[in-house]
Coordinates of N, CA and C in Angstrom, one line a residue:
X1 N 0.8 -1.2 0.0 CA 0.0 0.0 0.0 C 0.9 1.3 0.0
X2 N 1.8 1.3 0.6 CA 2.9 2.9 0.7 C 3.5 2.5 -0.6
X3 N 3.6 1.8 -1.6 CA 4.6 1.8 -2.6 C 3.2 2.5 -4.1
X4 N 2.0 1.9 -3.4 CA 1.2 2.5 -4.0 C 0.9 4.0 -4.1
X5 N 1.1 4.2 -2.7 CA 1.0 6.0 -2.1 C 2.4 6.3 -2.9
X6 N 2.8 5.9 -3.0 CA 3.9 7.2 -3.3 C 4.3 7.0 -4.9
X7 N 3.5 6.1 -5.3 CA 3.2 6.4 -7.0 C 2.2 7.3 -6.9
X8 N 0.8 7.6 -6.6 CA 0.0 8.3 -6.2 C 0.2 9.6 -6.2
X9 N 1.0 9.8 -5.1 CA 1.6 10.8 -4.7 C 2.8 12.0 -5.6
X10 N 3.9 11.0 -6.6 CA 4.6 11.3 -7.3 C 3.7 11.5 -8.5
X11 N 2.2 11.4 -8.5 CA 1.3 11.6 -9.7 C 0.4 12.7 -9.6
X12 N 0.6 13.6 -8.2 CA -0.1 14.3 -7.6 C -1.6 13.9 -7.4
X13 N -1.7 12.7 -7.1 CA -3.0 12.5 -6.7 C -3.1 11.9 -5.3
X14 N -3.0 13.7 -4.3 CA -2.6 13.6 -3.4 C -3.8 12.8 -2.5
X15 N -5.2 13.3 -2.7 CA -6.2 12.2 -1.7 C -6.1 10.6 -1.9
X16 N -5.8 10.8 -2.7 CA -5.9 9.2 -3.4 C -4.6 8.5 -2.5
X17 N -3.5 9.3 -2.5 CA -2.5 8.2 -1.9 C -2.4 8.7 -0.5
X18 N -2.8 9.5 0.0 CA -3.1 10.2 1.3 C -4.5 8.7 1.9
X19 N -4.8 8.5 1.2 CA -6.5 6.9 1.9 C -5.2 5.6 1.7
X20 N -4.1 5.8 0.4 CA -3.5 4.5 0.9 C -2.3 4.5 1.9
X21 N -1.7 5.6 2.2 CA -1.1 5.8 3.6 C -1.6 5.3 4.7
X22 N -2.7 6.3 4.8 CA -3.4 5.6 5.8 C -4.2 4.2 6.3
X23 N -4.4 3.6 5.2 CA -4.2 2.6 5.0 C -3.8 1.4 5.5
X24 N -2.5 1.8 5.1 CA -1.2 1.3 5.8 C -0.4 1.4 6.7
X25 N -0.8 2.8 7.1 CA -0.6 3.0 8.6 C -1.7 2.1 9.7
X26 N -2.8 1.9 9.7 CA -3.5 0.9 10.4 C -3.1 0.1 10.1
X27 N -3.0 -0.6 8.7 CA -2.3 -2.2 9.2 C -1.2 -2.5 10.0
X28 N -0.2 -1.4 10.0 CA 1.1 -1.8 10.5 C 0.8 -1.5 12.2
X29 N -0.4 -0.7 12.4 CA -0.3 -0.3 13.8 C -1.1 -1.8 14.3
X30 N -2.1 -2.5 13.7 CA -2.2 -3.9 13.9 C -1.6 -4.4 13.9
X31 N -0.6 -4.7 13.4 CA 0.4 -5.8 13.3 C 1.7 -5.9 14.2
X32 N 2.2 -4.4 14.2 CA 3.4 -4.3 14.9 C 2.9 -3.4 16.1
X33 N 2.1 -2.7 16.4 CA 2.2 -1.5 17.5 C 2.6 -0.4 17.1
X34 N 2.2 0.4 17.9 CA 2.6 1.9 17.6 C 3.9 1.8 17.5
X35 N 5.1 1.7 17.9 CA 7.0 1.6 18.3 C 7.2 1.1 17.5
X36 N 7.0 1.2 15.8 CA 7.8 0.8 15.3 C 8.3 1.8 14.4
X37 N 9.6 1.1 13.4 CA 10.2 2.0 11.9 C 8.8 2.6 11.5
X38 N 8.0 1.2 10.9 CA 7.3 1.0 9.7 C 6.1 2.2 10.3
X39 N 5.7 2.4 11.3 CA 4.9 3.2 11.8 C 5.2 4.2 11.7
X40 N 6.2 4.7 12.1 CA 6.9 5.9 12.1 C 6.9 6.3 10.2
X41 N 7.7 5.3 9.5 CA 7.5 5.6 8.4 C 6.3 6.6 7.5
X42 N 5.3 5.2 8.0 CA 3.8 5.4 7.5 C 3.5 7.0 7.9
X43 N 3.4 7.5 9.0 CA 3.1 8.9 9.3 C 3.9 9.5 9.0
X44 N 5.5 9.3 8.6 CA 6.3 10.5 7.4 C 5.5 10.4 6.2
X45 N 5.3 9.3 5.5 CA 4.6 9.5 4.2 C 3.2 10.7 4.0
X46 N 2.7 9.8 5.2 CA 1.0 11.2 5.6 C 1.6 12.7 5.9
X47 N 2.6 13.0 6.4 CA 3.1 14.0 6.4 C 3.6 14.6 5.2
X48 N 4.1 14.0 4.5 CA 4.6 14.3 2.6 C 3.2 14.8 2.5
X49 N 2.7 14.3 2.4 CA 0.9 14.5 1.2 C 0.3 15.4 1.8
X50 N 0.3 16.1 3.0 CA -0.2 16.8 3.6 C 0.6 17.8 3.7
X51 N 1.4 17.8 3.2 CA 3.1 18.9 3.1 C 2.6 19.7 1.7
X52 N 2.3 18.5 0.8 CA 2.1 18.9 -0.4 C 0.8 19.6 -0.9
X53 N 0.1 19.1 0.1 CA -1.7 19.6 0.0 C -1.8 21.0 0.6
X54 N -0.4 21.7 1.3 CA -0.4 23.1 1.8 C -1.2 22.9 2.8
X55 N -1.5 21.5 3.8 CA -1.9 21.8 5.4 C -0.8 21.5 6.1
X56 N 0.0 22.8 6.3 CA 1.4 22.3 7.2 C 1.2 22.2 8.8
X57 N 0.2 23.0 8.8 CA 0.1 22.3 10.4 C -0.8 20.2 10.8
X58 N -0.9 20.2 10.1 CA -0.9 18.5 9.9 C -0.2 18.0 9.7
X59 N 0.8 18.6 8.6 CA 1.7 17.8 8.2 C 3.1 17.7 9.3
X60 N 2.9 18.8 9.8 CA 4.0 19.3 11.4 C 3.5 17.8 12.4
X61 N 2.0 18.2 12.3 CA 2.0 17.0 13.6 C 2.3 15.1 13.1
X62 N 2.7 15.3 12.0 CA 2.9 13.9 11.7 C 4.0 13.9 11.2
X63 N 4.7 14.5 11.2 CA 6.4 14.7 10.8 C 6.5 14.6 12.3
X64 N 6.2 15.2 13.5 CA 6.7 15.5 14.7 C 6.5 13.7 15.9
X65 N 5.0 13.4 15.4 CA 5.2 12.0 15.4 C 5.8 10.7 15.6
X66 N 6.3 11.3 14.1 CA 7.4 10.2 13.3 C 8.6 10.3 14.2
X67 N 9.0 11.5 14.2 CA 10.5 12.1 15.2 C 10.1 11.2 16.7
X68 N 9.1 11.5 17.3 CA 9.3 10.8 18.6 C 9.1 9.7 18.9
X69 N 8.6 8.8 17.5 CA 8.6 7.1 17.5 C 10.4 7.0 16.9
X70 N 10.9 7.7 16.5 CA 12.4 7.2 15.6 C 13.0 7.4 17.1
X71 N 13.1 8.6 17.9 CA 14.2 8.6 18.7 C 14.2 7.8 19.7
X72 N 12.5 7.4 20.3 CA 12.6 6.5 21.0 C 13.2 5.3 20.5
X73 N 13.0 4.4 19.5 CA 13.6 3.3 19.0 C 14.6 3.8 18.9
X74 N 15.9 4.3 18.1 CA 17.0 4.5 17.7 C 18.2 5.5 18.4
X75 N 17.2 6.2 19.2 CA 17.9 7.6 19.8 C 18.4 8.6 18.8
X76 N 18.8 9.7 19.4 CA 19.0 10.8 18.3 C 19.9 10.8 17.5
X77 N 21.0 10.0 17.4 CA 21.9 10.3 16.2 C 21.6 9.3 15.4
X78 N 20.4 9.1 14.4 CA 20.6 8.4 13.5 C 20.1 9.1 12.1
X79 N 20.2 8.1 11.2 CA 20.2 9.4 9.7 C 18.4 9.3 9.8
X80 N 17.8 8.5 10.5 CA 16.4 8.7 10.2 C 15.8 9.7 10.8
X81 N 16.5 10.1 12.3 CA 16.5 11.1 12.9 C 16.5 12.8 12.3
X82 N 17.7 12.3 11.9 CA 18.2 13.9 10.9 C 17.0 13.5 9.6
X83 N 16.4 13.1 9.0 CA 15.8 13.0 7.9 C 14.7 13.5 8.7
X84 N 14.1 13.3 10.0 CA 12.8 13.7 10.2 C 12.3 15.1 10.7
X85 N 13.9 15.2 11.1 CA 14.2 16.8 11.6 C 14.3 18.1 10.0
X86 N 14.7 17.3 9.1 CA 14.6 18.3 8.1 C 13.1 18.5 7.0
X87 N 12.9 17.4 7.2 CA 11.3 17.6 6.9 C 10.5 18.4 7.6
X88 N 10.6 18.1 9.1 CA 10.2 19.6 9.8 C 10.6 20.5 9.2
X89 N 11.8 21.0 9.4 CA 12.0 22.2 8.8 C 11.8 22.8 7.3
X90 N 11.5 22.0 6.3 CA 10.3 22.3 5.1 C 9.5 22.4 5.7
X91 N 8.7 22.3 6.6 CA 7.1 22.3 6.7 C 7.5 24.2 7.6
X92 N 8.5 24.4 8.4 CA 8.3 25.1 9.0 C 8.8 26.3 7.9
X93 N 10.1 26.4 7.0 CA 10.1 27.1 6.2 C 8.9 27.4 5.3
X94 N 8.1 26.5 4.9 CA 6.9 26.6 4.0 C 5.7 27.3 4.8
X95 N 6.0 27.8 5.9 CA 5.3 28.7 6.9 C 5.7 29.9 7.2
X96 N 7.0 30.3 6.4 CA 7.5 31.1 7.0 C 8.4 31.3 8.3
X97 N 8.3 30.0 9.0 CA 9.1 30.2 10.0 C 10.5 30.0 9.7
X98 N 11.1 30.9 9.6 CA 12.8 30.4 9.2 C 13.4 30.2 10.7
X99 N 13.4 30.8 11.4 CA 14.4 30.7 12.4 C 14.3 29.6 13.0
X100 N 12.9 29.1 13.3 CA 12.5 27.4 12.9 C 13.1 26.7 12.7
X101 N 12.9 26.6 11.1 CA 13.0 25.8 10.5 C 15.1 25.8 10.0
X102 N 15.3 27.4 10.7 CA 16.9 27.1 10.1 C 17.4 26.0 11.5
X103 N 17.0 26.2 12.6 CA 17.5 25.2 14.2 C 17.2 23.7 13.7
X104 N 16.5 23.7 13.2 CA 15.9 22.1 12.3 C 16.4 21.2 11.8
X105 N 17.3 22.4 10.3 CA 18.4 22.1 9.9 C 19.5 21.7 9.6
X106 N 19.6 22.7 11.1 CA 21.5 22.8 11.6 C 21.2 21.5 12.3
X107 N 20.4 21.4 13.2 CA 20.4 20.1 13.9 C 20.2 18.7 13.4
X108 N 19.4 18.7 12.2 CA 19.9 17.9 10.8 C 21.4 17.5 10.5
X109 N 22.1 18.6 9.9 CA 23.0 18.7 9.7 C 24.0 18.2 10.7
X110 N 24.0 18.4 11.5 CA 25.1 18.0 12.8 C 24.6 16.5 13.1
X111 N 23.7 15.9 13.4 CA 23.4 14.4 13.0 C 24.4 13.8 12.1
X112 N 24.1 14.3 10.8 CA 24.5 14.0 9.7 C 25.9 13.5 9.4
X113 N 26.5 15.3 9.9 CA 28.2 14.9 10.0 C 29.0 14.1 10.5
X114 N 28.2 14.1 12.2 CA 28.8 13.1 13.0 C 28.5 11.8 12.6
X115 N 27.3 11.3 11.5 CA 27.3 9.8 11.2 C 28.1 9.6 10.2
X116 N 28.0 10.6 8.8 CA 28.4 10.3 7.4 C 29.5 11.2 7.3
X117 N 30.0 12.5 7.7 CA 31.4 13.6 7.5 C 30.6 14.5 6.8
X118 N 31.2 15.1 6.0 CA 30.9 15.9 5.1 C 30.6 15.6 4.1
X119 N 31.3 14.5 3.4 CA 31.0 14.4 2.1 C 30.1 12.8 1.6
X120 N 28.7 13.9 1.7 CA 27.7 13.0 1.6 C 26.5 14.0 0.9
X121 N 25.8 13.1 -0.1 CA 24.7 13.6 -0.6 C 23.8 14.2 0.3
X122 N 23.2 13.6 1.4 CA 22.1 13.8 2.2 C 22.8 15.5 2.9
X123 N 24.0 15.5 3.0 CA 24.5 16.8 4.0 C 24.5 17.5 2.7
X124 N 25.0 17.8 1.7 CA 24.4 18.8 0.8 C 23.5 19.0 0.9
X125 N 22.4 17.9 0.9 CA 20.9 18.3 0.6 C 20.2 19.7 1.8
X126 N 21.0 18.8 3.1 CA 21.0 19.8 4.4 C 21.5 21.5 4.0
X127 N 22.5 21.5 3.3 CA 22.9 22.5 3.6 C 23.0 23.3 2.3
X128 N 21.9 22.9 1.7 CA 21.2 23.7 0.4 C 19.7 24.6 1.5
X129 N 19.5 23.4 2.1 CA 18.3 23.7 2.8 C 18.6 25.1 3.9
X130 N 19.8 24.9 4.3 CA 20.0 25.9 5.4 C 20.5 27.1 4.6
X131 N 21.0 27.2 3.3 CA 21.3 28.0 2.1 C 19.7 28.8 1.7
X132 N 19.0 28.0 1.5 CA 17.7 28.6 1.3 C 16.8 29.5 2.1
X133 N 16.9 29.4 3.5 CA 15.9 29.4 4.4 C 17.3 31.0 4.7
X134 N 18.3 31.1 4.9 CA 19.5 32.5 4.6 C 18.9 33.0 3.5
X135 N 18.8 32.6 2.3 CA 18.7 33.5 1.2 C 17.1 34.3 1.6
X136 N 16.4 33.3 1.9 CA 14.7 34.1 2.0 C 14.5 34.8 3.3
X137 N 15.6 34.7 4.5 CA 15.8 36.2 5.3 C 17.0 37.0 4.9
X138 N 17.0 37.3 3.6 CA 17.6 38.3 3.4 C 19.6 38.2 3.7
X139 N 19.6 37.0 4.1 CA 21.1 36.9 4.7 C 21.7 36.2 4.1
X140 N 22.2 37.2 2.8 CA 23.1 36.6 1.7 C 24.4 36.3 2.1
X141 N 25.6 37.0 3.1 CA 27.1 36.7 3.0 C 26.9 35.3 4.0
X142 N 25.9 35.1 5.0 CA 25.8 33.7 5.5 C 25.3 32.7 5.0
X143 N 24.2 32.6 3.6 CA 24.1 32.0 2.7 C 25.1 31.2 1.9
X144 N 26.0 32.4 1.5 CA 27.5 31.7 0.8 C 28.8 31.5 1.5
X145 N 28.9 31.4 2.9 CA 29.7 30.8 3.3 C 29.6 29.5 3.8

């Protein structure tokens, strides 16, 4: 069902894959319990589509969720950790909150380093993001350094 959602979803047919998330979010909450990956997953995905549907305060509370079923399983340094923390911070840039969503980020980012260094796709990705959220307050020479 999420492999379904996120064809759906990559087709912008956001209700449509937003009923098979959820979906699949109940089965997995029957099957495994609330404490799991797959759970935590499931409610990032509902978070995407709800990200994308421009309800970011929904989409905050199931991004936020997801963060407190991952750290309890894995604790905070892990890359699923920093992946759930930077999705917040889209949700909270896409609100306008930068100073938000730049703490988000950075705290993304520093996850990141200490698991993978520097030179890694995912920490670009981070630090385009923290690039962006500088450019749209106006704070260009901290942007390009």
């Amino acid at each position: 069902l999420s492999n379904i959602g996120n064809v759906l979803r990559e087709q912008g047919k956001y209700s449509e894959a937003l009923a098979k998330y959820e979906e699949s979010l109940a089965i997995r909450e029957r099957l495994v319990g609330r404490e799991h990956m797959e759970v935590a997953t499931s409610l990032s995905n509902i978070g995407s589509v709800l990200d994308s549907q421009g309800k970011y305060s929904e989409a905050l509370a199931k991004y936020e969720e997801s963060l407190a079923i991952k750290e309890r399983l894995v604790g905070r340094e892990h890359m699923d950790v920093a992946a759930s923390l930077s999705s917040i911070g889209i949700v909270l840039r896409e609100q306008g909150k930068y100073s938000e969503a730049l703490a988000k980020y950075e705290e993304s980012l520093g996850i990141m380093e200490r698991l993978v260094g520097r030179e890694d796709m995912d920490v670009a990705t981070s630090l385009s993001n923290i690039g962006i959220v500088l450019r749209e307050q106006e704070k260009y020479s901290e942007a390009l350094a």
